[in-house]
């Protein structure tokens, strides 16, 4: 039996993690959600075949926070886009940052979308809803 | 930012080295360079005049000798005339010859007196002349006694006392010869002396002129050398200081860049780290309300609502703050901006976000101006948003954008017919987080006009406002 493709959330803030998952669940996104707490862990999970927990399949969508411990979000994005195995996975940048430079370098490195996490939970839930609809339902997953 | 140039300059304090060329000394040198030649040429002219006078003096003496010789020749002539007349009478016994004799002897007397007067400063000549006169007088006596003898004895003998007269005559001749000889010698020496004096004068004037010119030019040369040396030194130290200044500027610029980067990093982390906990508070209050609403009573839910609205306001405040700090950090680039299009775009945004408002919007702004497009858009957005906000209570809001000319400069304005503000608090108007209206009437953070003022200042422009409570406000600005 084929598992439902999972969503990979790379986020260091636990509260943000809970809120994101809540928002996804609220919008009836049923995919499994896997979480990495920093950039290094995220890269381990994606690229280390022998990693015990998450070696099964590749995620259907990556939600990437930019400000991460150890290896920052932009660097993670770069490595994802450089590796032939992962380069076609849609990556949505989730961030607090409003800095134009982040946005520009995010798109330059191949981010598919960019969601700014607003303070208002309603707004955030709305943004996640749009994002889920677009990247999980409408977009057929590109063949690996 | 205002302090920076002062700081830069403070590292460039002029040292004592800088006073190589004292303006007082320079003036002194200048005065010397002009007064000295003038004084020297005056001195040379005076000397020249003196020399000319002494030459003239010598020449006069020569002329005087000539005159003396002339007189002597004349006197001698009278002597000869007397003798000739007298001899004529003796030979012919004709008394008519006595007439010229008498005349000649009288003439001799006056001529000899003149001559004596002319040579009275020369005792040798005076003595000779006295001698001659004596001889002549003796001759005259002799002649008179001969005349008396002839009358008395009615004799016509010619040789009476003739020998004696000849001796007198010879004495007179040789006396005049000696006199003339001496005077001629005197004249020659005087002539030589005049010649010498002229030569001397020319030599002295030329020599002195050349010498003084040489001294003068060496003094000037020395002073010029000293001046140029001082100037070179001053120039050297100045260029060294300039180099130092450039170094300092480079250093300061580098520091500024670092500080700027630090500031950027700071505001970046503010925008991240301050907002993250707020998101948590808001999100979890929402979840509490959504998921546990049935377990909470009305008051608890109301309080949860307060928490959320407070948090959201704080989020807006943080965003505004970051925007404000970013405005002045971002690169400033002037472009050709179409104001009419820009303002129309802004109005369109408001029409979409506030579709129920009735707004009479007039736009008389010019087509193209030079400005940073992003910044100018932010400024106009703020001004128009205020105009709309503070005219909200009017049935029809009148918002007018336009321009006027003052002192050859364009002044742009945004005018509304809203509630206005109290001009007494004008000095608070452009301060960040200062508001002139209570929150329950008009919400806002008070950062808008501070942002506008910063943007206008970055364009080297000015901003000011006029208002009357109840009638409306006008915000004016210029762009450098
Ligand atoms: N068009 C206007 N008419 C009347 N008052 C104004 C107008 N624009 C600004 N003000 C006053 O200046 C204050 C500061 O403006 P601003 O910095 O834009 O802050 P905010 O609009 O967020 O209150 C406002 O609170 C208001 O009292
Ligand atoms: Mg405002």
XYZ file of C-alpha atoms and ligand atoms in Angstrom:
652
model
C 0.000 0.000 0.000
C 1.338 3.393 -0.972
C 1.532 5.877 1.860
C 0.008 9.312 1.366
C 2.830 11.646 0.461
C 3.802 13.682 3.480
C 4.301 17.403 4.022
C 7.707 18.318 5.349
C 7.632 21.261 7.744
C 11.006 22.738 8.518
C 10.404 25.036 11.466
C 12.377 25.705 14.643
C 9.626 27.373 16.655
C 7.449 24.818 18.370
C 4.476 27.130 18.685
C 4.640 28.009 15.021
C 4.798 24.307 14.279
C 1.642 23.638 16.282
C -0.137 26.611 14.707
C 0.862 25.554 11.193
C -0.291 22.001 11.766
C -3.497 23.321 13.303
C -4.069 25.552 10.312
C -3.439 22.688 7.931
C -5.758 20.377 9.824
C -8.378 23.113 9.970
C -8.236 23.242 6.215
C -8.675 19.487 5.932
C -5.200 18.696 4.816
C -4.847 15.075 5.752
C -1.295 14.390 4.715
C 1.171 13.240 7.285
C 3.289 16.099 8.507
C 6.897 15.546 9.333
C 8.874 18.194 11.174
C 12.535 19.109 11.281
C 13.771 21.612 13.885
C 16.791 22.992 12.069
C 18.416 23.108 8.660
C 20.922 20.368 9.383
C 18.251 17.943 10.523
C 16.146 18.769 7.464
C 19.013 17.996 5.095
C 19.744 14.777 6.963
C 16.173 13.642 6.546
C 16.037 14.525 2.865
C 19.388 13.197 1.750
C 20.508 10.452 4.132
C 19.158 7.191 2.752
C 20.053 5.343 5.949
C 18.327 7.746 8.284
C 16.077 5.543 10.386
C 12.891 7.543 10.546
C 12.192 9.179 7.217
C 13.880 7.153 4.527
C 10.626 5.957 3.031
C 9.645 8.538 0.499
C 10.145 12.141 -0.490
C 7.700 14.823 0.703
C 4.992 16.165 -1.583
C 5.502 19.703 -0.289
C 8.132 21.381 1.773
C 7.191 24.266 4.082
C 10.393 26.026 4.894
C 11.041 28.653 7.544
C 13.920 30.940 6.635
C 15.355 31.647 10.030
C 16.669 28.303 11.200
C 19.405 27.258 13.586
C 22.642 25.691 12.243
C 21.900 25.885 8.529
C 19.540 28.646 7.503
C 16.503 28.287 5.259
C 18.012 29.780 2.124
C 20.946 27.381 2.314
C 18.561 24.434 2.765
C 16.597 25.614 -0.269
C 19.781 25.846 -2.297
C 20.743 22.266 -1.463
C 17.234 21.021 -2.248
C 17.387 22.663 -5.650
C 20.883 21.368 -6.355
C 20.068 17.758 -5.718
C 18.391 15.978 -8.692
C 16.422 13.830 -6.259
C 14.707 16.762 -4.592
C 14.923 19.588 -7.076
C 11.325 19.251 -8.319
C 9.624 19.174 -4.914
C 7.574 22.368 -4.463
C 8.972 24.510 -1.687
C 6.927 27.190 0.016
C 8.782 29.644 2.156
C 7.020 30.366 5.423
C 8.444 33.286 7.219
C 7.936 36.200 9.510
C 10.329 38.246 7.453
C 9.057 41.035 5.307
C 12.504 41.869 4.006
C 12.530 42.211 0.247
C 15.984 40.712 0.078
C 14.696 37.455 1.603
C 11.889 37.325 -0.878
C 14.146 37.995 -3.845
C 16.811 35.489 -2.862
C 14.090 32.972 -2.016
C 12.670 33.169 -5.506
C 16.141 33.264 -7.032
C 16.955 29.989 -5.333
C 13.798 28.418 -6.728
C 11.113 28.784 -4.084
C 7.686 28.117 -5.576
C 5.759 30.365 -3.275
C 6.186 32.644 -0.359
C 3.873 32.980 2.626
C 4.386 35.560 5.281
C 3.198 34.364 8.644
C 0.923 37.150 9.910
C 0.279 37.802 13.570
C -3.404 37.203 12.997
C -4.117 33.475 13.186
C -7.181 33.861 10.951
C -5.118 35.382 8.202
C -2.520 32.688 8.605
C -5.080 29.919 8.417
C -6.432 31.540 5.252
C -2.978 31.692 3.700
C -2.296 28.057 4.569
C -5.625 27.101 3.093
C -4.783 28.705 -0.231
C -1.388 27.169 -0.163
C -2.752 23.675 0.562
C -5.336 23.941 -2.183
C -2.831 25.058 -4.698
C 0.142 22.848 -4.016
C -1.529 19.723 -2.738
C -4.712 19.456 -4.755
C -4.294 21.357 -7.985
C -0.687 20.614 -8.684
C -0.029 17.108 -9.771
C 3.124 16.026 -8.169
C 5.917 16.125 -10.708
C 7.414 12.711 -11.464
C 10.752 12.171 -9.790
C 23.742 61.906 10.618
C 24.137 65.681 11.284
C 27.110 65.124 13.539
C 29.088 63.154 11.060
C 30.779 65.961 9.086
C 31.797 67.656 12.301
C 33.303 64.429 13.489
C 35.162 64.028 10.244
C 36.466 67.540 10.460
C 37.609 67.125 14.014
C 40.283 64.718 12.871
C 41.534 67.417 10.551
C 42.499 70.040 13.075
C 45.005 72.420 11.538
C 48.323 72.222 13.387
C 50.918 74.935 13.813
C 52.613 73.516 10.733
C 49.794 74.913 8.724
C 50.817 78.499 9.453
C 53.877 78.430 7.247
C 52.805 81.479 5.352
C 51.937 84.207 7.784
C 49.725 86.712 5.976
C 51.317 89.548 7.980
C 54.759 88.543 6.848
C 53.546 88.222 3.310
C 52.240 91.789 3.468
C 55.584 92.952 4.822
C 57.439 91.283 1.994
C 55.054 92.780 -0.515
C 55.567 96.259 0.949
C 59.324 95.778 0.897
C 59.242 94.590 -2.669
C 57.439 97.756 -3.760
C 58.795 100.418 -1.387
C 62.469 99.484 -1.590
C 62.813 99.985 -5.358
C 60.889 103.247 -5.148
C 63.145 104.541 -2.351
C 66.267 103.448 -4.175
C 65.261 105.064 -7.449
C 64.482 108.285 -5.566
C 67.906 108.146 -3.962
C 69.555 107.520 -7.342
C 67.693 110.458 -8.914
C 68.771 112.774 -6.095
C 72.336 111.663 -6.562
C 72.051 112.177 -10.282
C 70.772 115.723 -9.816
C 73.626 116.503 -7.426
C 76.157 115.207 -9.917
C 74.603 117.244 -12.713
C 74.850 120.345 -10.530
C 78.518 119.787 -9.821
C 79.170 119.252 -13.550
C 77.357 122.496 -14.307
C 79.408 124.193 -11.608
C 82.668 123.058 -13.165
C 81.456 124.165 -16.565
C 80.617 127.575 -15.121
C 84.150 127.898 -13.821
C 85.507 127.076 -17.277
C 83.237 129.706 -18.778
C 84.413 132.160 -16.143
C 88.032 131.556 -17.191
C 87.012 132.155 -20.794
C 85.449 135.437 -19.728
C 88.587 136.424 -17.849
C 90.709 135.675 -20.908
C 88.332 137.717 -22.965
C 88.559 140.682 -20.620
C 92.346 140.347 -20.547
C 92.494 140.395 -24.338
C 90.292 143.484 -24.389
C 92.374 145.238 -21.729
C 95.495 144.461 -23.663
C 93.790 145.816 -26.749
C 93.097 149.119 -24.900
C 96.716 149.281 -23.833
C 97.807 148.780 -27.429
C 95.249 151.324 -28.619
C 96.561 153.862 -26.116
C 100.063 153.246 -27.208
C 99.182 153.432 -30.921
C 97.297 156.756 -30.410
C 100.083 158.237 -28.385
C 102.723 157.101 -30.886
C 100.654 158.627 -33.718
C 100.733 161.996 -31.950
C 104.421 161.767 -31.173
C 105.299 161.009 -34.786
C 102.897 163.397 -36.500
C 102.507 165.960 -33.718
C 98.897 165.957 -34.778
C 96.692 166.446 -31.728
C 93.767 164.474 -33.229
C 95.694 161.316 -32.263
C 95.410 162.265 -28.665
C 91.651 161.729 -28.716
C 91.730 157.887 -29.167
C 94.536 157.681 -26.672
C 92.456 159.369 -23.970
C 89.488 157.152 -24.821
C 91.564 154.000 -24.777
C 93.134 154.792 -21.472
C 89.698 155.416 -19.895
C 88.444 152.169 -21.380
C 91.426 150.320 -20.051
C 90.694 151.562 -16.596
C 87.127 150.165 -16.575
C 88.162 146.993 -18.343
C 90.957 146.394 -15.832
C 88.534 146.978 -13.003
C 86.187 144.390 -14.451
C 89.044 142.012 -14.860
C 90.154 142.564 -11.310
C 86.672 141.897 -10.125
C 86.548 138.670 -12.096
C 89.765 137.285 -10.672
C 89.521 138.683 -7.174
C 89.416 135.168 -5.672
C 92.769 134.378 -7.259
C 95.532 136.364 -5.421
C 98.256 135.520 -7.987
C 96.204 136.915 -10.835
C 95.204 139.913 -8.730
C 98.840 140.613 -8.025
C 99.792 140.323 -11.709
C 96.942 142.558 -12.663
C 97.893 145.163 -10.063
C 101.362 145.020 -11.517
C 100.072 145.597 -15.007
C 97.945 148.494 -13.827
C 100.895 150.038 -12.094
C 102.975 149.659 -15.187
C 100.233 151.206 -17.282
C 99.850 154.053 -14.850
C 103.575 154.585 -14.995
C 103.358 154.507 -18.777
C 100.526 157.029 -18.646
C 102.550 159.283 -16.355
C 105.446 158.985 -18.685
C 103.240 159.812 -21.654
C 101.748 162.803 -19.847
C 105.141 164.153 -18.897
C 106.261 163.692 -22.498
C 103.191 165.644 -23.554
C 103.964 168.391 -21.004
C 107.600 168.505 -22.101
C 106.517 168.925 -25.718
C 104.204 171.744 -24.825
C 106.782 173.485 -22.658
C 109.690 173.291 -25.056
C 107.617 173.081 -28.184
C 109.890 170.288 -29.223
C 108.962 167.570 -31.626
C 111.649 165.194 -30.542
C 110.344 161.703 -30.649
C 112.765 159.894 -28.454
C 112.176 161.776 -25.287
C 111.657 159.052 -22.681
C 110.782 156.657 -25.438
C 113.020 153.975 -23.989
C 111.339 154.136 -20.676
C 107.906 153.856 -22.245
C 109.060 150.835 -24.203
C 110.165 149.187 -20.995
C 106.745 149.843 -19.472
C 104.999 148.543 -22.514
C 107.090 145.390 -22.615
C 106.367 144.895 -18.921
C 102.653 145.208 -19.597
C 102.815 142.739 -22.480
C 104.759 140.149 -20.566
C 102.484 140.794 -17.565
C 99.472 140.010 -19.717
C 101.257 137.011 -21.211
C 101.884 135.638 -17.757
C 98.343 136.466 -16.676
C 96.868 134.814 -19.729
C 99.159 131.844 -19.434
C 98.060 131.270 -15.844
C 94.417 131.811 -16.633
C 94.607 129.406 -19.571
C 96.228 126.832 -17.360
C 93.482 127.380 -14.821
C 90.890 127.026 -17.524
C 92.472 123.776 -18.699
C 92.535 122.288 -15.235
C 88.939 123.362 -14.770
C 88.016 121.837 -18.086
C 89.717 118.617 -17.101
C 88.022 118.695 -13.783
C 84.605 119.152 -15.390
C 85.348 116.267 -17.699
C 86.483 114.157 -14.757
C 83.400 115.071 -12.793
C 81.106 114.104 -15.677
C 82.873 110.793 -16.105
C 82.783 110.200 -12.391
C 79.105 111.062 -12.190
C 78.249 108.665 -14.990
C 80.390 105.955 -13.437
C 78.967 106.498 -9.965
C 75.386 106.496 -11.159
C 75.821 103.473 -13.364
C 77.838 101.637 -10.730
C 75.517 102.494 -7.905
C 72.466 101.672 -10.017
C 73.844 98.299 -10.952
C 74.943 97.594 -7.399
C 71.649 98.610 -5.829
C 69.718 96.725 -8.484
C 71.769 93.678 -7.710
C 71.221 94.035 -3.944
C 67.528 94.615 -4.492
C 67.083 91.634 -6.743
C 69.031 89.399 -4.366
C 66.828 90.503 -1.480
C 63.724 89.833 -3.565
C 65.158 86.529 -4.693
C 65.863 85.508 -1.117
C 62.393 86.458 0.007
C 60.798 84.717 -2.936
C 62.827 81.603 -2.215
C 61.788 81.676 1.415
C 58.160 82.237 0.454
C 58.175 79.469 -2.100
C 59.804 77.163 0.405
C 57.093 78.014 2.910
C 54.424 77.520 0.301
C 55.878 74.180 -0.690
C 55.945 73.108 2.916
C 52.396 74.326 3.474
C 51.286 72.553 0.328
C 53.023 69.356 1.382
C 51.441 69.364 4.792
C 48.083 70.217 3.263
C 48.238 67.343 0.835
C 49.356 65.078 3.652
C 46.364 66.258 5.637
C 44.112 65.702 2.629
C 45.424 62.201 2.327
C 44.771 61.722 5.995
C 41.293 63.122 5.511
C 40.614 60.703 2.686
C 41.785 57.890 4.909
C 39.502 59.084 7.674
C 36.560 59.364 5.315
C 37.208 55.859 4.016
C 37.468 54.591 7.574
C 34.269 56.318 8.645
C 32.439 55.118 5.570
C 33.532 51.625 6.374
C 32.323 52.023 9.943
C 29.053 53.419 8.674
C 28.582 50.476 6.376
C 29.200 48.159 9.310
C 26.768 50.039 11.522
C 24.218 50.006 8.759
C 24.612 46.264 8.338
C 24.266 45.809 12.065
C 21.124 47.899 12.003
C 19.752 45.830 9.188
C 20.472 42.630 11.063
C 18.863 44.172 14.121
C 15.650 45.155 12.406
C 15.572 41.807 10.649
C 15.681 39.990 13.936
C 13.174 42.445 15.426
C 10.758 41.665 12.657
C 11.265 37.952 13.211
C 11.679 37.602 16.899
C 9.185 40.179 18.103
C 6.490 38.919 15.833
C 6.931 35.197 16.547
C 5.689 35.301 20.172
C 2.837 37.582 19.154
C 1.787 35.029 16.615
C 1.783 32.411 19.346
C -0.368 34.543 21.646
C -2.837 35.368 18.908
C -2.930 31.848 17.477
C -3.443 30.117 20.795
C -6.086 32.609 21.976
C -7.885 31.906 18.741
C -7.553 28.166 19.216
C -8.799 28.546 22.802
C -11.806 30.441 21.531
C -12.438 28.028 18.650
C -11.813 24.707 20.334
C -12.679 25.414 23.972
C -15.286 28.084 23.459
C -17.998 25.888 24.951
C -16.066 25.569 28.184
C -15.555 29.334 28.570
C -18.108 31.901 29.593
C -18.832 35.163 27.771
C -16.399 37.273 29.779
C -13.542 34.861 29.191
C -14.232 34.968 25.477
C -14.402 38.772 25.599
C -11.019 38.874 27.329
C -9.584 36.517 24.766
C -10.817 38.987 22.159
C -9.005 41.838 23.983
C -5.824 39.811 24.005
C -6.066 39.239 20.294
C -6.829 42.832 19.333
C -3.957 44.061 21.521
C -1.594 41.607 19.949
C -2.663 42.521 16.458
C -2.139 46.215 17.126
C 1.307 45.434 18.394
C 1.977 43.477 15.209
C 0.992 46.484 13.102
C 3.171 48.721 15.252
C 6.173 46.482 14.746
C 5.566 46.388 11.015
C 5.310 50.177 10.895
C 8.513 50.511 12.881
C 10.377 48.192 10.586
C 9.048 49.987 7.534
C 10.190 53.290 8.929
C 13.672 52.048 9.673
C 13.876 50.367 6.291
C 12.886 53.533 4.462
C 16.032 55.297 5.496
C 18.256 52.281 5.055
C 17.309 51.301 1.529
C 19.271 52.596 -1.399
C 18.096 55.962 -2.634
C 17.634 56.140 -6.385
C 16.103 59.019 -8.301
C 14.004 58.161 -11.320
C 11.648 59.881 -13.632
C 8.344 59.349 -11.864
C 4.944 59.983 -13.393
C 3.109 61.573 -10.479
C -0.292 61.544 -12.145
C -0.144 57.793 -12.714
C 1.346 57.132 -9.280
C -1.385 59.016 -7.422
C -4.082 57.451 -9.590
C -2.757 54.006 -8.651
C -2.853 54.902 -4.979
C -6.407 56.211 -5.230
C -7.425 53.048 -7.034
C -6.125 50.991 -4.098
C -8.263 53.024 -1.720
C -11.315 52.725 -3.925
C -10.941 48.967 -3.706
C -10.303 48.840 0.051
C -12.975 51.389 0.918
C -15.623 51.009 -1.767
C -18.369 52.756 0.232
C -16.605 56.099 0.579
C -17.794 59.040 -1.463
C -14.682 60.911 -2.462
C -14.329 63.876 -4.813
C -10.773 63.485 -5.918
C -9.025 66.169 -7.957
C -5.540 65.599 -9.190
C -3.556 68.500 -10.625
C -0.142 67.037 -10.100
C 2.374 67.376 -12.917
C 3.290 64.539 -15.186
C 6.946 63.790 -14.551
C 9.264 64.587 -11.683
C 12.607 63.302 -10.418
C 12.249 61.221 -7.257
C 12.717 57.799 -5.738
C 9.590 56.077 -6.926
C 9.158 53.605 -4.067
C 9.700 56.230 -1.388
C 7.524 58.852 -3.041
C 4.755 56.292 -3.403
C 4.987 55.500 0.318
C 4.858 59.224 1.170
C 1.875 59.971 -1.037
C 0.152 56.813 0.158
C 0.467 58.037 3.743
C -0.724 61.570 2.969
C -3.720 60.401 0.933
C -4.566 57.754 3.511
C -4.586 60.458 6.216
C -6.668 62.781 4.067
C -9.198 59.971 3.597
C -9.076 58.884 7.205
C -9.565 62.312 8.750
C -12.353 63.264 6.339
C -14.253 60.072 7.018
C -17.092 61.875 8.818
C -17.905 64.034 5.791
C -20.650 62.950 3.451
C -18.406 63.685 0.528
C -14.696 63.913 1.153
C -12.877 66.446 -0.997
C -9.313 65.473 -1.632
C -7.222 67.735 -3.797
C -3.714 67.105 -5.041
C -1.956 70.001 -6.674
C 1.070 72.190 -6.939
C 1.939 75.834 -6.564
C 5.037 77.868 -7.295
C 6.854 79.773 -4.633
C 10.280 81.422 -4.997
C 10.848 79.523 -8.226
C 10.280 76.213 -6.475
C 7.430 73.786 -6.940
C 5.412 73.052 -3.852
C 3.109 70.049 -3.952
C 0.134 69.743 -1.680
C -2.486 67.273 -0.480
C -5.646 68.957 0.788
C -8.728 67.560 2.487
C -11.922 68.927 4.001
C -11.734 66.696 7.087
C -11.727 67.376 10.804
C -8.365 69.135 10.725
C -6.034 69.348 13.680
C -5.154 71.866 16.339
C -2.201 73.953 15.143
C -1.119 74.372 18.773
C 0.256 70.848 18.657
C 1.907 71.360 15.292
C 5.389 70.483 16.594
C 4.181 66.967 17.391
C 2.746 66.402 13.946
C 5.773 64.834 12.278
C 7.118 63.029 15.358
C 6.943 59.213 15.309
C 4.110 57.690 17.380
C 2.655 61.126 18.148
C -1.024 61.488 17.375
C -3.318 64.474 17.564
C -6.587 62.522 17.558
C -7.820 59.907 20.047
C -7.732 56.264 19.000
C -11.439 55.691 19.560
C -12.242 58.299 16.895
C -9.470 57.633 14.406
C -7.274 54.600 14.727
C -3.625 54.678 13.780
C -0.121 54.303 15.122
C 1.209 57.806 14.526
C 4.072 56.650 12.360
C 2.719 57.791 8.979
C 3.742 61.459 8.956
C 7.123 60.665 10.520
C 7.706 58.356 7.573
C 6.587 61.014 5.095
C 8.875 63.591 6.672
C 11.815 61.223 6.445
C 11.125 60.519 2.789
C 10.851 64.210 1.952
C 14.044 64.920 3.862
C 15.834 62.232 1.880
C 14.826 64.132 -1.232
C 16.313 67.302 0.330
C 12.813 68.692 0.432
C 10.683 70.342 3.090
C 7.314 69.437 4.523
C 4.844 71.532 6.459
C 1.124 71.693 7.056
C -1.731 74.091 7.691
C -5.024 73.230 9.249
C -8.146 74.626 10.793
C -10.176 72.448 13.104
C -13.395 71.380 11.402
C -12.433 72.763 8.007
C -9.633 70.518 6.807
C -5.903 70.324 6.423
C -3.318 70.892 3.733
C 0.049 69.165 3.700
C 2.729 70.851 1.593
C 6.061 69.470 0.476
C 8.919 70.237 -1.862
C 11.403 67.840 -3.421
C 14.893 69.299 -3.172
N -5.192 65.010 6.997
C -5.180 65.148 8.313
N -6.176 65.841 8.941
C -6.172 65.986 10.275
N -5.224 65.488 11.095
C -4.221 64.801 10.533
C -4.143 64.599 9.131
N -3.025 63.875 8.881
C -2.421 63.656 10.071
N -3.150 64.197 11.069
C -2.821 64.179 12.484
O -1.441 63.849 12.627
C -1.283 62.679 13.405
C -0.126 61.872 12.906
O -0.408 61.347 11.623
P 0.199 59.976 11.207
O 1.630 60.068 11.523
O -0.184 59.674 9.807
O -0.401 58.946 12.205
P -1.802 58.173 12.148
O -2.497 58.533 10.901
O -1.409 56.764 12.214
O -2.503 58.637 13.373
C -2.588 61.976 13.311
O -2.826 61.193 14.466
C -3.596 63.098 13.197
O -3.933 63.549 14.469
Mg -1.534 57.971 9.092
